[in-house]
């Protein structure tokens, strides 16, 4: 193996972390033998910090209406082709219960920035807060909310309602690329809202899009920002072109982009949560994402309820291939197993204690 690569991986597995120059070097790996060494180092660190335990996240896209026009997104305001629905509280609670009974550790409530809710201002958010409280009461599980950009007073109300996670992905930390992806949206607002959520005691997930024109320097900058934010869960999802959108004719991302960045994230953040999402390549994409060091399986969607995914709005959902039951044999093949809910709650508590010791003023400078 290349001696430089060997040195970087050895230092990372010894817990010495990675310099930005090391990250750029790893992002440029092409040889199968070198990539396999990177993935093996990522799995070594996952084993060291989380054993063989994998967390499972249920996913409910509760409203697919959105006021924004993100160029990569199937549910962008002006896409006449996209499937639009708004689930009511009873439907959401029932689906959440089914997910909880299937063995997931968390319920992720995701939505577009729904104009119907937003025009009702505080009352619209009353509904979201009520849904969070009802899902928590019905399942006893931690809840992640992914509603897009929200104001500080809404985050305070969500924290009071007991929400555990806030997911709001920057996609990129290149302002130029951000504007191309999320035209008309404010880069700083979307970054700062995560700092505000953290200050409210809500754990945050930061996420990137892969294959949208980002450079290795862009990804290195993103990883630096994730360090600065002290993001508790970090991810990259390969971009999936969507019909009816300005990026429909883009070629799909290099499959290795998501895997290499996932493995590099594992080397930089050995103790954090890093998803293997079923929302990009479905169940068929799970093995390689686990082999790259992921320790959470996300986007588990109950069939038969008219629920959609994000990047893959329908893949593997109605045939029941995005359920906790459908991933167990793959975990077994890899010598992995689903964690218990208690182990997931322990991870959250440990993370909160670790955060308590971090100088939070640093984060506002990210
Ligand atoms: N509306 C909320 C928001 O924008 O934060 C939540 C919706 S969903 C969780 C939004 C995320 O899904 C985006 O931030 C992006 O990272 C991911 N996503 C959306 N469309 C995608 C696509 N075509 N390919 C890959 N990821 C996509
Ligand atoms: C996933 N489809 O985990 C979901 C979604 C939003 N918090 C998560 C992108 O892949
Ligand atoms: Fe709306 Fe979120 Fe899609 Fe952007 S990514 S169009 S904010 S649902």
Coordinates of C-alpha atoms and ligand atoms in Angstrom, one line a residue:
X1 CA 0.0 0.0 0.0
X2 CA 1.1 3.6 -0.6
X3 CA 3.2 4.6 2.4
X4 CA 1.5 8.1 2.7
X5 CA -1.9 6.4 2.8
X6 CA -0.6 3.9 5.3
X7 CA 0.6 6.7 7.6
X8 CA -2.6 8.6 7.4
X9 CA -4.8 5.6 8.1
X10 CA -2.5 4.5 11.0
X11 CA -2.7 7.9 12.6
X12 CA -6.5 8.1 12.2
X13 CA -7.0 4.6 13.7
X14 CA -4.7 5.6 16.5
X15 CA -7.1 8.5 17.2
X16 CA -4.8 11.2 15.9
X17 CA -7.6 12.6 13.6
X18 CA -6.9 14.0 10.1
X19 CA -5.4 17.3 8.9
X20 CA -7.2 19.0 5.9
X21 CA -4.3 17.9 3.6
X22 CA -4.9 14.3 4.6
X23 CA -8.7 14.7 3.9
X24 CA -7.9 16.0 0.4
X25 CA -5.5 13.2 -0.2
X26 CA -8.1 10.5 0.8
X27 CA -10.8 12.2 -1.3
X28 CA -8.6 11.7 -4.3
X29 CA -8.1 7.9 -3.8
X30 CA -9.0 5.9 -6.9
X31 CA -7.2 2.5 -6.7
X32 CA -9.5 -0.3 -5.5
X33 CA -6.8 -1.5 -3.1
X34 CA -6.4 2.0 -1.6
X35 CA -10.2 2.5 -1.3
X36 CA -10.5 -0.8 0.4
X37 CA -7.9 0.2 2.9
X38 CA -9.8 3.4 3.6
X39 CA -13.1 1.5 4.1
X40 CA -11.4 -1.0 6.4
X41 CA -9.9 1.8 8.6
X42 CA -13.4 3.3 8.8
X43 CA -14.9 0.0 9.9
X44 CA -12.1 -0.4 12.4
X45 CA -13.0 2.9 14.0
X46 CA -16.7 2.2 13.9
X47 CA -16.1 -1.1 15.7
X48 CA -13.8 0.7 18.2
X49 CA -16.5 3.3 19.1
X50 CA -19.8 1.6 18.5
X51 CA -19.0 -2.1 18.5
X52 CA -21.2 -4.0 16.1
X53 CA -24.3 -2.0 17.0
X54 CA -26.3 -0.2 14.3
X55 CA -29.2 2.3 14.9
X56 CA -32.4 2.3 12.8
X57 CA -34.3 5.5 11.9
X58 CA -38.0 5.5 10.8
X59 CA -38.8 8.1 8.3
X60 CA -42.1 9.9 7.7
X61 CA -42.4 12.5 5.0
X62 CA -45.4 14.2 6.6
X63 CA -46.0 17.0 4.0
X64 CA -44.5 17.2 0.5
X65 CA -45.7 20.7 -0.2
X66 CA -42.9 23.3 -0.2
X67 CA -42.5 27.1 -0.9
X68 CA -38.9 26.7 -2.0
X69 CA -37.4 25.9 -5.4
X70 CA -34.3 23.9 -4.6
X71 CA -32.9 22.9 -8.1
X72 CA -32.1 19.3 -7.0
X73 CA -35.4 18.5 -5.3
X74 CA -38.4 16.6 -6.6
X75 CA -40.7 18.5 -4.3
X76 CA -39.6 21.9 -5.3
X77 CA -42.4 24.4 -5.5
X78 CA -42.6 24.5 -9.3
X79 CA -42.4 20.8 -10.0
X80 CA -45.9 20.0 -11.3
X81 CA -44.9 16.3 -11.5
X82 CA -44.2 15.7 -7.9
X83 CA -46.6 13.7 -5.6
X84 CA -48.1 16.2 -3.2
X85 CA -49.7 15.1 0.1
X86 CA -50.2 16.3 3.6
X87 CA -50.7 13.6 6.3
X88 CA -53.0 14.3 9.2
X89 CA -52.0 13.7 12.8
X90 CA -53.8 10.4 13.2
X91 CA -52.1 9.1 10.0
X92 CA -48.7 10.2 11.3
X93 CA -49.1 8.8 14.8
X94 CA -50.3 5.5 13.4
X95 CA -47.4 5.2 11.0
X96 CA -45.0 6.2 13.8
X97 CA -46.5 3.4 16.0
X98 CA -45.9 0.9 13.2
X99 CA -42.3 2.0 12.8
X100 CA -41.8 1.8 16.6
X101 CA -43.2 -1.8 16.7
X102 CA -40.9 -2.7 13.8
X103 CA -37.9 -1.9 16.0
X104 CA -36.7 1.5 14.9
X105 CA -34.9 3.8 17.5
X106 CA -36.0 7.2 16.2
X107 CA -38.9 8.7 14.3
X108 CA -37.8 11.3 11.7
X109 CA -40.6 13.7 10.8
X110 CA -39.7 15.5 7.6
X111 CA -41.5 18.0 5.5
X112 CA -41.3 20.7 2.9
X113 CA -41.5 24.3 4.1
X114 CA -45.3 23.9 3.7
X115 CA -47.0 27.2 2.7
X116 CA -50.3 26.0 4.2
X117 CA -48.7 25.7 7.6
X118 CA -46.4 28.7 7.3
X119 CA -49.3 31.1 6.3
X120 CA -51.0 30.1 9.6
X121 CA -47.8 31.4 11.3
X122 CA -47.6 30.4 15.0
X123 CA -50.8 28.3 14.7
X124 CA -49.2 26.3 11.8
X125 CA -46.3 25.4 14.1
X126 CA -48.8 24.6 16.9
X127 CA -49.7 21.7 14.6
X128 CA -46.1 20.5 14.2
X129 CA -45.4 20.8 18.0
X130 CA -48.6 18.8 18.7
X131 CA -47.5 16.1 16.2
X132 CA -44.1 15.9 17.8
X133 CA -45.7 15.5 21.3
X134 CA -48.2 12.9 20.0
X135 CA -45.5 10.8 18.2
X136 CA -43.3 10.9 21.3
X137 CA -46.3 9.9 23.5
X138 CA -47.4 7.1 21.1
X139 CA -44.0 5.6 20.5
X140 CA -41.8 6.5 23.5
X141 CA -39.0 7.1 21.0
X142 CA -36.8 10.2 20.3
X143 CA -38.0 12.4 17.5
X144 CA -36.0 14.1 14.7
X145 CA -37.7 17.1 13.0
X146 CA -36.6 18.1 9.5
X147 CA -39.0 21.0 8.5
X148 CA -36.4 23.1 6.7
X149 CA -35.5 26.6 8.1
X150 CA -37.4 27.6 11.2
X151 CA -37.2 30.6 13.5
X152 CA -35.6 30.6 17.0
X153 CA -38.9 30.8 18.8
X154 CA -40.1 27.7 16.9
X155 CA -36.9 25.9 18.0
X156 CA -37.6 26.9 21.6
X157 CA -41.1 25.4 21.3
X158 CA -39.8 22.3 19.6
X159 CA -37.2 21.9 22.4
X160 CA -40.0 22.3 25.0
X161 CA -42.0 19.7 23.1
X162 CA -39.0 17.3 23.7
X163 CA -37.7 17.0 20.1
X164 CA -34.3 15.4 20.2
X165 CA -32.9 16.2 16.8
X166 CA -33.0 18.9 14.2
X167 CA -31.9 18.1 10.7
X168 CA -31.2 20.9 8.2
X169 CA -28.6 20.1 5.6
X170 CA -26.4 22.8 4.1
X171 CA -25.7 20.6 1.1
X172 CA -22.4 22.5 0.7
X173 CA -20.4 25.1 2.5
X174 CA -19.4 26.8 -0.7
X175 CA -21.6 29.9 -0.9
X176 CA -21.5 29.9 -4.7
X177 CA -22.6 26.3 -5.0
X178 CA -25.2 26.8 -2.3
X179 CA -26.8 29.6 -4.4
X180 CA -26.9 27.3 -7.4
X181 CA -28.5 24.5 -5.4
X182 CA -30.9 26.6 -3.2
X183 CA -31.5 29.7 -5.2
X184 CA -33.0 32.6 -3.2
X185 CA -32.3 31.0 0.2
X186 CA -30.0 32.6 2.7
X187 CA -26.7 30.6 3.4
X188 CA -26.1 32.2 6.7
X189 CA -29.7 31.7 8.0
X190 CA -29.5 28.0 7.1
X191 CA -26.1 27.6 8.9
X192 CA -27.0 29.7 11.9
X193 CA -30.3 27.9 12.6
X194 CA -28.2 24.8 13.5
X195 CA -26.2 26.7 16.1
X196 CA -29.4 28.1 17.6
X197 CA -30.9 24.6 17.8
X198 CA -27.8 23.3 19.6
X199 CA -28.0 26.2 22.0
X200 CA -31.6 25.0 22.8
X201 CA -30.2 21.5 23.7
X202 CA -31.4 20.0 20.4
X203 CA -28.9 17.6 18.7
X204 CA -28.1 18.6 15.1
X205 CA -27.5 16.7 11.9
X206 CA -25.5 18.4 9.1
X207 CA -25.6 17.0 5.6
X208 CA -24.0 17.3 2.2
X209 CA -25.1 16.5 -1.4
X210 CA -22.5 14.5 -3.4
X211 CA -22.1 14.8 -7.2
X212 CA -23.5 18.4 -7.6
X213 CA -20.2 20.0 -8.7
X214 CA -18.5 20.2 -5.3
X215 CA -14.7 20.0 -5.3
X216 CA -12.5 18.1 -2.8
X217 CA -11.7 21.5 -1.3
X218 CA -15.5 22.1 -0.8
X219 CA -15.9 18.8 1.0
X220 CA -12.8 19.5 3.1
X221 CA -14.4 22.9 4.0
X222 CA -17.6 21.1 4.9
X223 CA -15.9 18.7 7.2
X224 CA -14.2 21.6 8.9
X225 CA -17.5 23.3 9.4
X226 CA -19.0 20.1 10.8
X227 CA -16.1 20.1 13.3
X228 CA -16.8 23.7 14.1
X229 CA -20.6 23.1 14.5
X230 CA -19.9 20.0 16.7
X231 CA -22.6 18.4 14.5
X232 CA -23.8 15.3 16.3
X233 CA -24.8 13.4 13.1
X234 CA -23.2 14.0 9.8
X235 CA -24.0 12.6 6.3
X236 CA -23.5 12.9 2.6
X237 CA -26.1 11.7 0.1
X238 CA -25.3 11.2 -3.5
X239 CA -27.5 13.5 -5.7
X240 CA -30.3 11.6 -7.5
X241 CA -31.6 13.6 -10.6
X242 CA -35.3 14.3 -10.4
X243 CA -37.7 14.6 -13.3
X244 CA -39.4 18.0 -13.7
X245 CA -36.5 19.8 -12.1
X246 CA -33.6 22.0 -13.6
X247 CA -31.1 19.2 -12.7
X248 CA -33.1 16.4 -14.2
X249 CA -30.6 15.8 -17.0
X250 CA -27.6 15.8 -14.7
X251 CA -25.8 12.4 -14.6
X252 CA -26.1 10.5 -11.4
X253 CA -23.2 11.1 -8.9
X254 CA -20.1 8.8 -8.9
X255 CA -21.2 6.0 -6.5
X256 CA -17.9 6.2 -4.8
X257 CA -18.3 9.8 -3.9
X258 CA -20.8 9.1 -1.1
X259 CA -18.8 6.1 0.1
X260 CA -15.4 7.8 0.3
X261 CA -16.8 10.8 2.0
X262 CA -18.7 8.6 4.5
X263 CA -15.4 6.8 5.3
X264 CA -13.5 10.0 5.7
X265 CA -16.2 11.4 8.0
X266 CA -15.8 8.2 10.1
X267 CA -12.0 8.8 10.4
X268 CA -12.6 12.5 11.4
X269 CA -15.6 11.8 13.7
X270 CA -15.1 8.2 14.9
X271 CA -17.7 8.5 17.7
X272 CA -20.5 10.3 15.8
X273 CA -23.6 9.0 14.0
X274 CA -23.2 8.7 10.2
X275 CA -26.1 7.3 8.2
X276 CA -26.4 4.7 5.5
X277 CA -29.5 6.1 3.8
X278 CA -31.8 3.8 1.9
X279 CA -33.0 6.9 0.1
X280 CA -30.4 7.0 -2.6
X281 CA -29.9 3.4 -3.9
X282 CA -32.6 1.6 -1.8
X283 CA -31.8 -1.7 0.0
X284 CA -29.3 -2.7 -2.7
X285 CA -27.1 0.2 -1.6
X286 CA -27.0 -0.7 2.1
X287 CA -24.0 -3.1 2.2
X288 CA -21.5 -0.8 0.6
X289 CA -22.6 2.1 2.9
X290 CA -22.2 -0.1 6.0
X291 CA -18.8 -1.2 4.6
X292 CA -17.8 2.5 4.4
X293 CA -18.3 2.9 8.2
X294 CA -21.9 4.1 8.6
X295 CA -23.6 3.2 11.9
X296 CA -27.2 4.3 11.3
X297 CA -29.6 3.0 8.7
X298 CA -32.1 5.8 7.8
X299 CA -35.2 6.3 5.6
X300 CA -37.0 3.2 6.8
X301 CA -40.6 3.8 5.5
X302 CA -43.7 1.7 6.3
X303 CA -45.4 0.4 3.2
X304 CA -49.1 0.7 2.4
X305 CA -49.6 4.2 3.8
X306 CA -48.9 6.4 0.7
X307 CA -45.7 7.7 2.2
X308 CA -42.8 8.9 0.0
X309 CA -39.0 9.1 0.2
X310 CA -36.9 12.1 -0.7
X311 CA -34.3 11.3 -3.3
X312 CA -36.1 8.1 -4.2
X313 CA -39.8 9.0 -3.7
X314 CA -41.0 5.4 -4.2
X315 CA -38.0 2.9 -4.6
X316 CA -38.4 -0.1 -2.3
X317 CA -41.2 1.4 -0.2
X318 CA -44.4 -0.5 -1.3
X319 CA -42.6 -3.8 -1.6
X320 CA -41.5 -3.5 2.0
X321 CA -37.8 -3.3 1.3
X322 CA -37.3 -0.2 3.4
X323 CA -38.4 -1.7 6.7
X324 CA -36.4 -2.7 9.8
X325 CA -37.2 -6.4 9.0
X326 CA -35.7 -6.1 5.5
X327 CA -32.2 -4.9 6.7
X328 CA -31.6 -7.5 9.4
X329 CA -30.1 -10.2 7.2
X330 CA -27.7 -7.7 5.8
X331 CA -26.6 -6.7 9.3
X332 CA -26.1 -10.3 10.1
X333 CA -24.0 -10.9 7.0
X334 CA -21.6 -8.1 8.1
X335 CA -21.4 -9.3 11.8
X336 CA -23.5 -6.3 12.8
X337 CA -26.8 -6.1 14.7
X338 CA -29.5 -3.6 15.5
X339 CA -28.8 -1.8 18.8
X340 CA -31.4 -1.6 21.6
X341 CA -33.5 1.5 22.2
X342 CA -31.6 1.8 25.6
X343 CA -28.3 1.8 23.7
X344 CA -29.6 4.5 21.4
X345 CA -30.8 6.6 24.4
X346 CA -27.4 6.0 26.1
X347 CA -25.6 7.3 22.9
X348 CA -27.8 10.5 23.1
X349 CA -27.0 11.0 26.8
X350 CA -23.3 10.5 26.3
X351 CA -23.3 12.9 23.4
X352 CA -25.2 15.5 25.4
X353 CA -22.6 15.2 28.2
X354 CA -19.8 15.6 25.7
X355 CA -21.4 18.7 24.3
X356 CA -21.8 20.1 27.7
X357 CA -18.0 20.4 28.0
X358 CA -17.6 22.2 24.6
X359 CA -17.2 26.0 24.5
X360 CA -20.5 26.8 22.6
X361 CA -19.3 30.3 21.8
X362 CA -17.0 28.7 19.2
X363 CA -19.9 27.5 17.2
X364 CA -21.3 31.0 16.4
X365 CA -18.1 31.6 14.4
X366 CA -18.6 28.6 12.1
Ligands
LIG1 N1 -37.5 20.6 3.4 C1 -36.5 20.2 4.4 C2 -35.1 20.7 4.0 O1 -35.0 21.1 2.8 O2 -34.3 20.7 4.9 C3 -36.5 18.6 4.5 C4 -36.6 17.9 3.2 S1 -35.4 16.7 2.8 C5 -34.8 16.0 4.2 C6 -34.1 17.7 2.2 C7 -32.8 17.1 2.0 O3 -32.9 15.9 1.2 C8 -31.9 18.0 1.3 O4 -31.3 18.9 2.2 C9 -31.0 17.1 0.5 O5 -29.8 16.9 1.3 C10 -31.8 15.8 0.4 N2 -32.2 15.7 -1.0 C11 -33.3 16.3 -1.6 N3 -33.4 16.0 -2.9 C12 -32.4 15.1 -3.1 C13 -31.9 14.5 -4.3 N4 -32.5 14.6 -5.5 N5 -30.8 13.7 -4.2 C14 -30.2 13.5 -3.0 N6 -30.6 14.1 -1.9 C15 -31.7 14.9 -2.0
LIG2 C1 -32.9 9.8 4.9 N1 -34.8 10.2 3.4 O1 -32.5 9.7 6.0 C2 -34.2 10.5 4.7 C3 -34.1 12.1 4.8 C4 -34.2 13.8 6.6 N2 -33.8 14.1 8.0 C5 -33.7 12.4 6.2 C6 -33.1 12.6 3.7 O2 -32.2 9.5 3.9
LIG3 FE1 -38.3 22.3 -0.2 FE2 -36.6 21.0 1.2 FE3 -37.1 20.2 -1.3 FE4 -35.8 22.4 -0.9 S1 -35.1 20.4 -0.3 S2 -37.5 22.2 -2.3 S3 -36.7 23.2 1.0 S4 -38.5 20.2 0.4

